[in-house]
Amino acid sequence: MPHPPLALVGAACRLPGGVVDLPSFTAHLRAGRDVIRPAPAWRGFDATYDPRPGALGRSCQIEGGWLDHLRDVDLAAFGLNPREATALDPQHRLLLE
């Protein structure tokens, strides 16, 4: 059965390594860039890192594909005070953005 015509009319992305649109995504792919890096200090992984796999309440992984500029979200615009902003999960920051 033939497929009906398809038109891609828009796309957006925000990925690790500063990828913020399709051209930068394509450039990263073509260049073969590795975007895996140590966790940013503000994420607090230093406090829970333990190189021993299986350590209770700890993480043995500190590298990942981290999104840039999550701290730049204007949380005051959403009525959050500095204490709440500090405790806010990075995924929630991204959702608010």
Coordinates of C-alpha atoms in Angstrom, one line a residue:
M1 CA 0.0 0.0 0.0
P2 CA 1.5 3.4 -1.0
H3 CA 2.2 5.9 1.7
P4 CA 0.4 9.3 1.4
P5 CA 2.5 12.4 0.9
L6 CA 4.1 13.8 4.0
A7 CA 5.3 17.4 4.6
L8 CA 7.6 18.3 7.5
V9 CA 6.5 21.8 8.3
G10 CA 8.4 22.5 11.5
A11 CA 10.7 20.9 14.0
A12 CA 12.5 22.0 17.1
C13 CA 15.1 20.4 19.4
R14 CA 17.3 21.1 22.4
L15 CA 20.0 18.5 22.9
P16 CA 23.3 18.2 24.7
G17 CA 26.4 20.0 23.4
G18 CA 24.6 23.3 22.6
V19 CA 22.3 21.8 19.9
V20 CA 19.4 24.2 19.8
D21 CA 18.0 23.7 16.2
L22 CA 18.1 21.3 13.3
P23 CA 21.2 23.0 11.6
S24 CA 23.3 22.7 14.8
F25 CA 22.1 19.1 15.2
T26 CA 23.1 18.3 11.6
A27 CA 26.5 20.0 12.2
H28 CA 27.1 17.9 15.3
L29 CA 26.3 14.7 13.4
R30 CA 28.5 15.5 10.5
A31 CA 31.4 16.4 12.7
G32 CA 31.0 13.3 14.8
R33 CA 31.1 15.4 18.0
D34 CA 31.0 13.6 21.4
V35 CA 28.7 15.6 23.7
I36 CA 29.2 13.4 26.8
R37 CA 30.9 15.3 29.6
P38 CA 31.2 15.4 33.4
A39 CA 28.1 16.7 35.2
P40 CA 28.0 20.5 35.8
A41 CA 28.9 21.4 39.4
W42 CA 25.6 23.0 40.0
R43 CA 23.8 19.7 39.5
G44 CA 25.3 18.4 42.7
F45 CA 26.5 15.1 41.5
D46 CA 29.8 15.5 43.4
A47 CA 27.9 15.0 46.7
T48 CA 26.4 11.6 45.6
Y49 CA 29.2 10.2 43.4
D50 CA 30.8 6.9 44.4
P51 CA 32.9 5.0 41.9
R52 CA 31.8 1.7 43.4
P53 CA 28.8 0.3 41.4
G54 CA 25.9 -0.6 43.7
A55 CA 26.8 1.8 46.5
L56 CA 23.5 2.5 48.3
G57 CA 22.1 5.9 47.7
R58 CA 25.0 6.8 45.4
S59 CA 25.7 7.2 41.7
C60 CA 28.7 5.6 40.1
Q61 CA 28.1 7.6 36.9
I62 CA 29.0 11.3 36.7
E63 CA 29.2 11.8 32.9
G64 CA 26.2 12.3 30.6
G65 CA 24.7 14.4 27.9
W66 CA 23.9 17.6 29.8
L67 CA 21.7 20.4 28.5
D68 CA 23.3 23.8 28.7
H69 CA 21.7 27.0 30.1
L70 CA 19.1 25.4 32.3
R71 CA 20.2 27.8 35.1
D72 CA 19.4 30.7 32.8
V73 CA 15.6 30.2 33.0
D74 CA 14.0 33.2 34.7
L75 CA 12.3 31.4 37.6
A76 CA 11.2 34.7 39.2
A77 CA 8.9 35.2 36.3
F78 CA 7.1 32.1 37.5
G79 CA 6.8 33.3 41.1
L80 CA 9.6 31.1 42.5
N81 CA 11.8 32.5 45.2
P82 CA 15.6 31.7 45.2
R83 CA 15.2 28.9 47.7
E84 CA 12.5 27.2 45.5
A85 CA 14.6 27.8 42.4
T86 CA 17.6 26.1 43.9
A87 CA 15.6 23.0 44.8
L88 CA 13.8 22.9 41.4
D89 CA 14.5 19.8 39.4
P90 CA 16.3 20.6 36.1
Q91 CA 13.5 18.8 34.2
H92 CA 11.0 21.2 35.6
R93 CA 13.2 24.1 34.6
L94 CA 13.1 22.9 31.1
L95 CA 9.3 22.5 31.2
L96 CA 8.9 26.0 32.5
E97 CA 11.1 27.4 29.8

